[in-house]
Coordinates of C-alpha atoms and ligand atoms in Angstrom, one line a residue:
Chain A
X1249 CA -43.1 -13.3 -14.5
X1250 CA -44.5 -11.1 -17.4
X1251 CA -42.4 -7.6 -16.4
X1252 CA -44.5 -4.3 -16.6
X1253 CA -43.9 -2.2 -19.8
X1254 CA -41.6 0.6 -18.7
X1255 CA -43.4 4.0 -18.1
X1256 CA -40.1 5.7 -18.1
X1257 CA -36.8 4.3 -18.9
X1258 CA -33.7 2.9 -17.1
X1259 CA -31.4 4.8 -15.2
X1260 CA -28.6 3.1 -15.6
X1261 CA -26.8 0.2 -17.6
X1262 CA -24.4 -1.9 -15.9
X1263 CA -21.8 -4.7 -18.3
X1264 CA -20.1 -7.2 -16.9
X1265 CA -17.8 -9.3 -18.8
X1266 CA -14.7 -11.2 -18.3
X1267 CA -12.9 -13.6 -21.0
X1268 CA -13.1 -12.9 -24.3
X1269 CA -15.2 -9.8 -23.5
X1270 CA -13.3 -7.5 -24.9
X1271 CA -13.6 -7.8 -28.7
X1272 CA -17.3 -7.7 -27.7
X1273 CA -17.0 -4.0 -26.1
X1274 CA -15.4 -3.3 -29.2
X1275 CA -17.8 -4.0 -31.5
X1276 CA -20.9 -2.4 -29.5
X1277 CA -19.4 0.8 -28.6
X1278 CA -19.1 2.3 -32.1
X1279 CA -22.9 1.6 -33.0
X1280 CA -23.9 2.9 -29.4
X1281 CA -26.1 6.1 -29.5
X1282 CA -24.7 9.2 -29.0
X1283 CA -27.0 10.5 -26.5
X1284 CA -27.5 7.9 -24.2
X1285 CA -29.6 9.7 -21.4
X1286 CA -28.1 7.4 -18.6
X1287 CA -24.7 6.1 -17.5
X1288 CA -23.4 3.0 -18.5
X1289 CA -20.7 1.0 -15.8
X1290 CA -18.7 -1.5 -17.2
X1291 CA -17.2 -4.0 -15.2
X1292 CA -13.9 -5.5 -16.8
X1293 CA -11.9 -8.8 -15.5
X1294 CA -8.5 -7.8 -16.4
X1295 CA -4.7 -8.2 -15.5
X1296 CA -4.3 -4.6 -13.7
X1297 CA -0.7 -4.2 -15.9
X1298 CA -3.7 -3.5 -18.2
X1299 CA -4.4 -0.1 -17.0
X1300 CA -5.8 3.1 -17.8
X1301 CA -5.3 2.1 -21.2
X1302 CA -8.2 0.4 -21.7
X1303 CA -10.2 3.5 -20.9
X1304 CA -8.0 5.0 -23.6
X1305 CA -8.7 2.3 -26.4
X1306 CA -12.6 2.3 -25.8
X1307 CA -12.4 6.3 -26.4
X1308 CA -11.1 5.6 -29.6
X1309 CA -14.1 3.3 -30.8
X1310 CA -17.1 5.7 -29.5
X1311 CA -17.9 10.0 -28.9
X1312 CA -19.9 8.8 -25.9
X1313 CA -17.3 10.4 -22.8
X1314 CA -15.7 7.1 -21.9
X1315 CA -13.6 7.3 -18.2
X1316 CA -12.3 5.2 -15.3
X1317 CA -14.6 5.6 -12.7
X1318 CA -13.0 8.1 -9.8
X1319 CA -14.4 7.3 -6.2
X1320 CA -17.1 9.6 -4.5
X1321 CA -17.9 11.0 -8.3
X1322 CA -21.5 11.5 -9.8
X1323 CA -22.9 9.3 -12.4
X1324 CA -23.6 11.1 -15.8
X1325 CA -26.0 10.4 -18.1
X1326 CA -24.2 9.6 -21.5
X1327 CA -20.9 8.8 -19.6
X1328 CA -19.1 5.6 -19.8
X1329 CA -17.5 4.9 -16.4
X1330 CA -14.7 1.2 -16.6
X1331 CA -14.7 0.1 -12.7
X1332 CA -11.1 0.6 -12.5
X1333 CA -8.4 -2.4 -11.9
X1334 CA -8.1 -4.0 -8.6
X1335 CA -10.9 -2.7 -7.0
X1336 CA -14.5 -3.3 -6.6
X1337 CA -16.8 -0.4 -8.2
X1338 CA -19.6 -0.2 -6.2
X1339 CA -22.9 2.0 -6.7
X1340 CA -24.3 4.4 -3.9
X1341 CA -28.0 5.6 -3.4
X1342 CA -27.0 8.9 -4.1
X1343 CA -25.6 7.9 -7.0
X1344 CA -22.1 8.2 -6.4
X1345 CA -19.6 5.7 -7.0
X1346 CA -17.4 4.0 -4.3
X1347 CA -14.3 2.1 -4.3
X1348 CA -13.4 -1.2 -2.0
X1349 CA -9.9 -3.0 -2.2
X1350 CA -11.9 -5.5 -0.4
X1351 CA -11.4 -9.6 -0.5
X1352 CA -11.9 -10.8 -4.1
X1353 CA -15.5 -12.3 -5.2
X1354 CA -15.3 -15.4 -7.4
X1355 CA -11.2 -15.4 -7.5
X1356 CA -12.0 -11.3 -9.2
X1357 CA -11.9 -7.8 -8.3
X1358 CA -13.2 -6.1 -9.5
X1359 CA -16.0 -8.6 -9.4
X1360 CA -19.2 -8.2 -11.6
X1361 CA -21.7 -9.1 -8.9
X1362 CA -20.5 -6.6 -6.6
X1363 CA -21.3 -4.0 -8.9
X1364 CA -24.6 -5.4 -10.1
X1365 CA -26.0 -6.1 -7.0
X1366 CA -25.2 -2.8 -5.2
X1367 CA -26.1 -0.8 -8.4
X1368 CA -29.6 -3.1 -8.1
X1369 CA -30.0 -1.7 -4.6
X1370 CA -29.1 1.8 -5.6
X1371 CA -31.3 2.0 -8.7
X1372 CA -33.9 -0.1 -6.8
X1373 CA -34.6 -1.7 -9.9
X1374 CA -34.6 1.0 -12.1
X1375 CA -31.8 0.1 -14.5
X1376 CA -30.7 -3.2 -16.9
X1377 CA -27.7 -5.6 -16.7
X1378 CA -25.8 -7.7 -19.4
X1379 CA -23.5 -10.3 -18.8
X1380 CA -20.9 -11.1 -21.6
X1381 CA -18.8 -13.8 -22.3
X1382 CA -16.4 -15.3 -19.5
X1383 CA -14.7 -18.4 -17.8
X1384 CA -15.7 -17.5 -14.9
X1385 CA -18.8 -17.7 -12.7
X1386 CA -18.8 -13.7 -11.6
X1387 CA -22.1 -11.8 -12.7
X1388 CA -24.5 -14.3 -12.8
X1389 CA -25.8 -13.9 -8.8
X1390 CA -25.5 -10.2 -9.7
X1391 CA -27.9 -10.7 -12.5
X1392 CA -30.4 -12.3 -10.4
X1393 CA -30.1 -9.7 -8.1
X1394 CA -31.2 -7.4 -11.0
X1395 CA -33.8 -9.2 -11.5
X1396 CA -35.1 -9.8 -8.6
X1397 CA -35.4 -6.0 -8.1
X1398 CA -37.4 -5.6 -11.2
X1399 CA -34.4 -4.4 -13.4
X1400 CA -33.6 -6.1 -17.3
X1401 CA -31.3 -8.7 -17.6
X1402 CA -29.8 -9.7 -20.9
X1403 CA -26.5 -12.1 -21.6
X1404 CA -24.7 -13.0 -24.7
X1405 CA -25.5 -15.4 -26.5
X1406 CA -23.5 -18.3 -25.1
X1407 CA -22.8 -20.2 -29.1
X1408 CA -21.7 -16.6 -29.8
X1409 CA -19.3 -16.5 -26.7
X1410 CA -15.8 -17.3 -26.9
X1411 CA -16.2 -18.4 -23.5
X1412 CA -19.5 -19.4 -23.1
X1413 CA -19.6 -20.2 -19.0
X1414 CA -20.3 -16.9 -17.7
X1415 CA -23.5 -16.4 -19.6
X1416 CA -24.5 -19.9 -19.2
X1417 CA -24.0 -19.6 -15.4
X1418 CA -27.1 -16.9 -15.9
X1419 CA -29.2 -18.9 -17.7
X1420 CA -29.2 -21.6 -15.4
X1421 CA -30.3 -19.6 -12.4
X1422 CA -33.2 -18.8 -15.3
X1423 CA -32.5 -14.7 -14.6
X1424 CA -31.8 -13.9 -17.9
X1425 CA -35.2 -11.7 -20.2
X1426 CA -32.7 -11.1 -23.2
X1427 CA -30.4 -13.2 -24.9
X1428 CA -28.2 -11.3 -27.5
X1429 CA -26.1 -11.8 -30.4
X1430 CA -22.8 -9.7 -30.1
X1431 CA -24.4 -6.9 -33.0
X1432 CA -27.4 -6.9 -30.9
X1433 CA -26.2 -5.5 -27.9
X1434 CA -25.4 -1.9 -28.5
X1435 CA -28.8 -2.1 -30.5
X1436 CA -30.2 -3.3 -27.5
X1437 CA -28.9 -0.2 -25.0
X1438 CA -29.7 2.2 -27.4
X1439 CA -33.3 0.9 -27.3
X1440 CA -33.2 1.3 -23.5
X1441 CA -32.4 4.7 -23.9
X1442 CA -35.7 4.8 -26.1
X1443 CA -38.6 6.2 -23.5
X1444 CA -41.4 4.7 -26.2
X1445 CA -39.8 0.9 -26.0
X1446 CA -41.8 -1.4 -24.1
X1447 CA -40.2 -4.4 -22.7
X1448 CA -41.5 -7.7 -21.7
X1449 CA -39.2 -10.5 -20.5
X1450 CA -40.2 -13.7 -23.0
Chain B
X1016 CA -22.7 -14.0 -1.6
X1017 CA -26.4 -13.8 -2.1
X1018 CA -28.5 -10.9 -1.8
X1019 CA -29.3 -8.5 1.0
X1020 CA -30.4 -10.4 4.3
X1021 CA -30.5 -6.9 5.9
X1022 CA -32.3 -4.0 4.8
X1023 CA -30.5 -0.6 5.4
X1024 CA -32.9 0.7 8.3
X1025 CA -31.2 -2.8 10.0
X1026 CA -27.4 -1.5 9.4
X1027 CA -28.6 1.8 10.4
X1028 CA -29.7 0.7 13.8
X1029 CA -26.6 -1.7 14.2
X1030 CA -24.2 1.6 13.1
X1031 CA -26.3 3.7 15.8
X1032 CA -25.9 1.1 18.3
X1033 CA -22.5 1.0 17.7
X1034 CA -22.2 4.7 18.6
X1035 CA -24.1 4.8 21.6
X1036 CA -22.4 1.6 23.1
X1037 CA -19.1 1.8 22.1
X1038 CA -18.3 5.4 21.0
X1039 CA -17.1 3.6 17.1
X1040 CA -18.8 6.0 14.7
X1041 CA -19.4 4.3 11.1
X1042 CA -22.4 6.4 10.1
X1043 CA -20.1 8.6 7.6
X1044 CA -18.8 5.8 6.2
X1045 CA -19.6 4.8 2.6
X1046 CA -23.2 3.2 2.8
X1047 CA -22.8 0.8 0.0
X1048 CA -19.4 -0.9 0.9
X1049 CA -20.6 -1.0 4.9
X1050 CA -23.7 -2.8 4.1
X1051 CA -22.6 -5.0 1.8
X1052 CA -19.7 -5.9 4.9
X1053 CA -21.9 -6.2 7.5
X1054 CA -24.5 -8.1 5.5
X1055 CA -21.0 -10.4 4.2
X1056 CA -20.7 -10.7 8.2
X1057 CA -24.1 -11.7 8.9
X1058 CA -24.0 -14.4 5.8
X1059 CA -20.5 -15.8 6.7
X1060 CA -21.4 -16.5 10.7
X1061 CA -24.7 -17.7 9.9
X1062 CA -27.1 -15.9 12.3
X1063 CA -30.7 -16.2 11.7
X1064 CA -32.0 -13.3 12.2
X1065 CA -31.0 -9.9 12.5
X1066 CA -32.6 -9.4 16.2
X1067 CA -29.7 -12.6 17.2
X1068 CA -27.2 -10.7 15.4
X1069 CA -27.9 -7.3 17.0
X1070 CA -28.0 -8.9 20.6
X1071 CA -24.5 -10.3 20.0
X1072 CA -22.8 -7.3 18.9
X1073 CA -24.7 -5.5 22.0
X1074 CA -23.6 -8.4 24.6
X1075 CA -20.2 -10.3 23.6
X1076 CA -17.5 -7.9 24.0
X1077 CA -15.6 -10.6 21.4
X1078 CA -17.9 -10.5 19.1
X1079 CA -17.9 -6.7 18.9
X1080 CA -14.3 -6.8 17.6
X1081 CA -14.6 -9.3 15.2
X1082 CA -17.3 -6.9 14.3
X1083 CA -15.4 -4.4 13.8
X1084 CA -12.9 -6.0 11.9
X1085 CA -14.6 -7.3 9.9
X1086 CA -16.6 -4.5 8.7
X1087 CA -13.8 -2.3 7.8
X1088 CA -11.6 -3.9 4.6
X1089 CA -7.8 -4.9 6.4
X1090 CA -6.6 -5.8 2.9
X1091 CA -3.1 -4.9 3.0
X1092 CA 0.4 -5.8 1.0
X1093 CA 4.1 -4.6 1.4
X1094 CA 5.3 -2.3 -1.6
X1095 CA 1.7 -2.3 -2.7
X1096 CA 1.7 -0.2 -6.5
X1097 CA 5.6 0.1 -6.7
X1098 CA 5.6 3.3 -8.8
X1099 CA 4.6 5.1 -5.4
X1100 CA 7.1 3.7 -3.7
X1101 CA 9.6 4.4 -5.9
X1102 CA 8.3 7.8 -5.8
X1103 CA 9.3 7.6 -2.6
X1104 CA 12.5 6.7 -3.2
X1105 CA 13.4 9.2 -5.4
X1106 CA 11.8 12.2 -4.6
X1107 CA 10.4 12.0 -0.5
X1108 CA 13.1 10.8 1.1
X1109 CA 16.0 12.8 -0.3
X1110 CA 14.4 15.8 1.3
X1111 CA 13.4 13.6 4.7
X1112 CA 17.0 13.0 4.5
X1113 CA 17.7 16.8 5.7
X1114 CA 15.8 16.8 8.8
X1115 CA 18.0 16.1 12.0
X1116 CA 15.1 13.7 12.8
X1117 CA 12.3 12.3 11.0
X1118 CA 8.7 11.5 12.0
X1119 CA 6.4 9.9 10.3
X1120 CA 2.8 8.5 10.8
X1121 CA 1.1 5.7 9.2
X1122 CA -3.1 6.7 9.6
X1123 CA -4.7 3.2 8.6
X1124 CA -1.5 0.7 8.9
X1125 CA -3.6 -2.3 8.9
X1126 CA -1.4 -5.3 10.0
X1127 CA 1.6 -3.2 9.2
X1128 CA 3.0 -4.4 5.4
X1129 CA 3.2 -0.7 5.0
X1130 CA 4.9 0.2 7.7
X1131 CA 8.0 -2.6 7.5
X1132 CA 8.2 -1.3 3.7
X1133 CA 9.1 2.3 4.5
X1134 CA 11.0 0.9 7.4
X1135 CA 13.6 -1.1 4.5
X1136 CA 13.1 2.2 2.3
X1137 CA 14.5 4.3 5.2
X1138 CA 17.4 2.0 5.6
X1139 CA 18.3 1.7 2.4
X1140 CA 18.3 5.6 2.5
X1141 CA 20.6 5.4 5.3
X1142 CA 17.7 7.5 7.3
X1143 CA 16.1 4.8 9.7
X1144 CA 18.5 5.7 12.3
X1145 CA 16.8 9.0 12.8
X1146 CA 13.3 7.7 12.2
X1147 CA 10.5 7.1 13.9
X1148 CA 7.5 5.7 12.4
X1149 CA 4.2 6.4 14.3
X1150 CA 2.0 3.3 13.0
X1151 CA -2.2 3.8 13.7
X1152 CA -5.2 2.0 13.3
X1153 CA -9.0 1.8 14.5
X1154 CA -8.6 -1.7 14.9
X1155 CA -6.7 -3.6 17.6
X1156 CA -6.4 -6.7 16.2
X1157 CA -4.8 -5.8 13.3
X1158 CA -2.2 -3.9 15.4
X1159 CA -1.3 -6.5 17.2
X1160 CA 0.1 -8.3 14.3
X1161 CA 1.7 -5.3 13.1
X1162 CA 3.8 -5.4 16.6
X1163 CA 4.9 -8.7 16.3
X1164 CA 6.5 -7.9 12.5
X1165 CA 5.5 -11.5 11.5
X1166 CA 4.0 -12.5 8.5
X1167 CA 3.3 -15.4 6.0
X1168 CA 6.1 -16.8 4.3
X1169 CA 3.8 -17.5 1.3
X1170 CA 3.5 -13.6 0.4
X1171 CA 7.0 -13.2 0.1
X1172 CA 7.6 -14.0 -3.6
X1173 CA 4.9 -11.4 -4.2
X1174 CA 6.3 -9.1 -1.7
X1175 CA 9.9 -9.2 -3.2
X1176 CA 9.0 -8.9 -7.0
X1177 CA 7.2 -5.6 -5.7
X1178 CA 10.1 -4.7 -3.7
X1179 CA 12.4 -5.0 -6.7
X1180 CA 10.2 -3.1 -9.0
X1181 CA 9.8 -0.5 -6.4
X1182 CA 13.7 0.2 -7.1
X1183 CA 15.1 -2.0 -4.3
X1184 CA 18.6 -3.4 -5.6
X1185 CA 19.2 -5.9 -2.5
X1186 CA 17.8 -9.5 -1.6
X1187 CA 14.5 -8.9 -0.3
X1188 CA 15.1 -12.0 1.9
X1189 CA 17.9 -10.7 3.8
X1190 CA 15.4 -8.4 6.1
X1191 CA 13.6 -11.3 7.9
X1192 CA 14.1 -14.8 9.4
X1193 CA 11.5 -17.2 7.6
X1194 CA 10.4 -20.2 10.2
X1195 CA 8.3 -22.8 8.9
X1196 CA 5.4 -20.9 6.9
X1197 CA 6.1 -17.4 8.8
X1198 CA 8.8 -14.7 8.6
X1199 CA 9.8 -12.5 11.4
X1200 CA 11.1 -9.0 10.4
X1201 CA 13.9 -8.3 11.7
X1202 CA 14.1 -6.3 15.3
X1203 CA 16.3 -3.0 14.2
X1204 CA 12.7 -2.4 11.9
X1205 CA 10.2 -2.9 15.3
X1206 CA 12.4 -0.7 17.3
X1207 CA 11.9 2.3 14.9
X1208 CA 8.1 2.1 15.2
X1209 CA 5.4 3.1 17.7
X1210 CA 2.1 1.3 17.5
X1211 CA -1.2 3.1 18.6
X1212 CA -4.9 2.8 18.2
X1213 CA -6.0 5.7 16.9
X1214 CA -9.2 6.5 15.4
X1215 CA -9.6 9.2 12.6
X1216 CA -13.3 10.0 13.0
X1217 CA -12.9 11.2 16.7
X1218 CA -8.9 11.0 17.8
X1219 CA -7.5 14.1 17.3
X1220 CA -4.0 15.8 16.1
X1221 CA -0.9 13.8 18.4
X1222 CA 2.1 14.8 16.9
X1223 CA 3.4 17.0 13.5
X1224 CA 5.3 15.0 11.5
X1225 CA 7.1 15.5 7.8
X1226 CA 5.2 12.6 6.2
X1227 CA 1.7 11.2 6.6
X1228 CA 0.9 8.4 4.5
X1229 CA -3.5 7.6 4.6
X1230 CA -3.3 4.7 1.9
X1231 CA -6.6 2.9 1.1
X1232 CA -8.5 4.5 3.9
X1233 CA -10.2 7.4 2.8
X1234 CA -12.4 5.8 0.0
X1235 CA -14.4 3.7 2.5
X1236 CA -15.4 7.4 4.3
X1237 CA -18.3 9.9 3.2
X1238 CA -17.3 13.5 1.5
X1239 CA -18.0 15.1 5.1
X1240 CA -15.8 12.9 6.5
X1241 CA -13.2 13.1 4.0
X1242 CA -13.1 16.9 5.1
X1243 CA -12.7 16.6 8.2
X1244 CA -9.8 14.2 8.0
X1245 CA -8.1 16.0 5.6
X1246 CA -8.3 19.2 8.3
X1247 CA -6.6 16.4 10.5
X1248 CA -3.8 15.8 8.5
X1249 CA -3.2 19.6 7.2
X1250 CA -3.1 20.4 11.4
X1251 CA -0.3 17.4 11.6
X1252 CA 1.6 17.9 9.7
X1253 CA 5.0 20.5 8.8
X1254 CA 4.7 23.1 6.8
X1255 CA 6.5 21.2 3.4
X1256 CA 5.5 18.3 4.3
X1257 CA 4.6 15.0 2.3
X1258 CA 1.4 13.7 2.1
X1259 CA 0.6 10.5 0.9
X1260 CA -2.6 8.5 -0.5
X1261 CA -4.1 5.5 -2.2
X1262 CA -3.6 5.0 -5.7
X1263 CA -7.7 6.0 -6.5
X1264 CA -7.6 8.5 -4.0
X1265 CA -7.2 12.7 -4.5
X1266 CA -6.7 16.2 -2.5
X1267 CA -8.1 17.6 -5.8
X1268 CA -11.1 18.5 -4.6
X1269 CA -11.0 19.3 -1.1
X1270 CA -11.0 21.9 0.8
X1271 CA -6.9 22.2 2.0
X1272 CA -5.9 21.5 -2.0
X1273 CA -4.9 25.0 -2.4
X1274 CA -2.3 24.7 0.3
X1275 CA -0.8 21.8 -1.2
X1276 CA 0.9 21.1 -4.4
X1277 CA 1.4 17.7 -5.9
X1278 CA 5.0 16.6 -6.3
X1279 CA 4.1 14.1 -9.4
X1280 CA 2.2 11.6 -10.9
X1281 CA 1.9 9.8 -7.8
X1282 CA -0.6 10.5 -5.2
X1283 CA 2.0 12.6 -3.4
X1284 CA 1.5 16.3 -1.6
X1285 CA 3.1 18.7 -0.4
X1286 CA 2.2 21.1 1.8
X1287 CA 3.4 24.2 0.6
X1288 CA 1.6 27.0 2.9
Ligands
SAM1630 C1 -7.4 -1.3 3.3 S1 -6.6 -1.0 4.8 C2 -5.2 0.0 4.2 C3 -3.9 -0.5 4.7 C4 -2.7 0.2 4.1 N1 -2.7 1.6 4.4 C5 -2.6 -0.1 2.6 O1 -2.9 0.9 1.8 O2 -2.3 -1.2 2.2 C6 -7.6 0.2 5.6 C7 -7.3 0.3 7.1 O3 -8.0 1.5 7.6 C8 -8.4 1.2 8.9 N2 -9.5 2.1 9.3 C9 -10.8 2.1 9.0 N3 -11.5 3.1 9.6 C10 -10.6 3.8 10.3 C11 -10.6 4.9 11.2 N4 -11.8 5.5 11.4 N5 -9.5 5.3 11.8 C12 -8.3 4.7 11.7 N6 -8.2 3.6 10.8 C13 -9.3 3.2 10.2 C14 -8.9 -0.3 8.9 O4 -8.9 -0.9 10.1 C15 -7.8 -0.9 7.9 O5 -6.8 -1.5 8.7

């Protein structure tokens, strides 16, 4: 399944991550470029005492515009949008962004694979996913879903994981073109926003 | 759930049907969350094609309300985010309080959690005697439940730590009967409230009242939609009076914000010309 070079680059970036995720954010956000020229979505698992806060804290570690995403608003290139908690984030053709307090998807909401798979049908392709470390199983059928519509999949490396069971859940479905170490990921998305890169799934 | 069994031209022709048939109009709804539930819906009853599942819909009466239950998210919880209710508390019903009589109207009640939470706020306000709380819904099903005030016993630890941080100072427990795995609100609640399909797409204006809550609703409907229900609520309601959303939903930027002014942090208006 050799993927086409990219003539033009993705539209969008969409991270999912749940236990011991976190840490990882963290440490890609500083080194991320600071003209990313699409949107990146990331999808948190988190207890929802949590709170605006974390929108707050990843603020602090980047000058990329980080925000919880507000239903019905356009996706900017160069924004970070955090699906907000207790509700699924979910990605529109015209590139809006709805919200669903609908039945939780693998025990989560909001769940990775919602977001992944309707941004894969939005973006029709056109964009790359990364799951992260996690207990959980959330993301992976999202990723595949990615993949399947011609998008870029990458996951962490699961020996660098503190909880290696999310990104393993990828690689088993055999989904996954990229396999990071936590300082390669923001290299990684800043590459994406690189219009001369060329990228070939191994 | 695995990926899309049916392609959008499919849920378009399902959403058209739908129309034509049965006068239920879903085509301003969100397109994202409505095809990922009726593509849920197709997955979880296991048709095999979307010809079989189109046919149903068209020719079992049953099946179309299961249908449309389905499709729209019911997900519902008493004292859902405290803070607003609290809000409620302390800054709503102290002016409610100088009305001779008080109307109020649930849009969206679901199966009525809602509904039996302003219904212990108003009593423990001393107002419920001179309430009445118009409860409404698309959906029939989940009215019925709402009617009968009966709900699962195992929700009620959940229910009563929200109650308590919501500012309530009594034993949650004391306001129902539990039997077996149910509880039965108690019947001074159900006789304050009027249940009523109502549809908010193509029902009109029934009544003004001096609070409307529309919780959770609005961010399964279109901008254009949005508007127009918005121009439903400004015609219903009093001139000050309270208007209530979701937690993720705004007035900001629609079209009646300028008449409205909110009270606080809360998703609370107030109509103020
Ligand atoms: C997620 S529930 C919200 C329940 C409650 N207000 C809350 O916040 O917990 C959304 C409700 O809106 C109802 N609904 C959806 N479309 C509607 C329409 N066009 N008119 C009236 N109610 C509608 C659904 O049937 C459902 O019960």
């Amino acid at each position: 399944m050799a993927k086409n070079s990219l003539a033009s680059p993705v539209d969008l970036v969409v991270i999912g991550g749940s236990a011991g995720s976190l840490d990882v954010i963290l440490r890609m956000l500083p080194p991320l470029s600071h003209d990313l020229r699409f949107p990146v979505i990331i999808v948190l698992h988190r207890k929802s005492t949590f709170d605006s806060s974390l929108s707050d804290l990843f603020a602090t570690r980047t000058s990329l515009t980080v925000k919880e995403a507000e239903e019905k608003e356009y996706l900017r290139p160069g924004v970070i949008y955090l699906a907000p908690a207790d509700y699924h984030l979910l990605v529109e053709k015209n590139l809006t962004l709805s919200l669903d307090y609908s039945e939780k998807v693998n025990y989560s909401r909001p769940s990775i694979d919602v977001t992944f798979q309707t941004a894969a049908d939005a973006l029709e392709g056109n964009l790359a996913g990364i799951l992260l470390s996690g207990a959980n199983a959330d993301g992976a059928l999202g990723l595949k879903t990615i993949h399947s519509a011609g998008g870029i999949t990458a996951a962490q490396n699961p020996g660098s994981a503190e909880m290696p069971y999310m990104p393993n859940q990828a690689l088993a479905l055999s989904v996954v073109d990229y396999i990071l170490n936590i300082d390669e990921i923001a290299y990684f998305v800043n590459k994406l926003s690189d219009s001369k890169t060329k990228f070939h799934s191994e | 759930m695995e990926q899309n069994a049916l392609k959008d031209t499919d849920v378009e022709t399902l959403l058209n049907d739908l129309l034509e048939l049965y006068g239920y109009d879903f085509t301003e709804y969100s397109k994202a969350s409505i095809k990922r539930r009726v593509n849920r819906l197709y997955i979880l009853d296991r048709f095999l094609s979307f010809a079989e599942f189109r046919y149903r819909i068209k020719a079992d009466p049953d099946y179309l309300k299961r249908f449309v239950e389905q499709i729209t998210v019911t997900v519902t919880e008493m004292f859902r985010d405290p803070p607003f209710y609290k809000s409620l508390r302390e800054n709503v019903l102290p002016t409610l309080g100088t009305y001779p009589f008080i109307r109020i109207w649930h849009a969206g009640c679901s199966s009525g959690e809602e509904v039996y939470s302003m219904a212990v706020l108003l009593e423990e306000a001393n107002l419920l005697h001179k309430s009445l709380l118009y409860a409404t819904d698309i959906n029939p099903e989940v009215l019925d439940k709402a009617r009968k005030g009966i709900f699962s016993l195992a929700h009620m630890k959940q229910y009563s730590e929200n109650y308590i941080s919501s500012g309530g100072k009594k034993e949650f427990s004391q306001y129902y009967t539990a039997n077996y795995d149910k509880v039965i609100f108690d019947d001074r609640f159900r006789k304050k409230m009027i249940f009523s399909t109502h549809n908010l797409v193509s029902d009109r204006s029934f009544n003004v009242f001096q609070l409307i809550l529309c919780r959770n609703v609005l961010i399964y409907f279109d901008k254009d939609l949005q508007t127009r229900v918005f121009d439903l609520f400004e015609e219903s309601l009093e001139n000050l009076g309270f208007l209530a959303l979701g937690s993720k939903e705004t007035l900001r930027f629609s079209n009646i914000a300028a008449r409205f002014k909110q009270t606080d942090k809360e998703k609370i208006w107030r109509k103020i010309a």
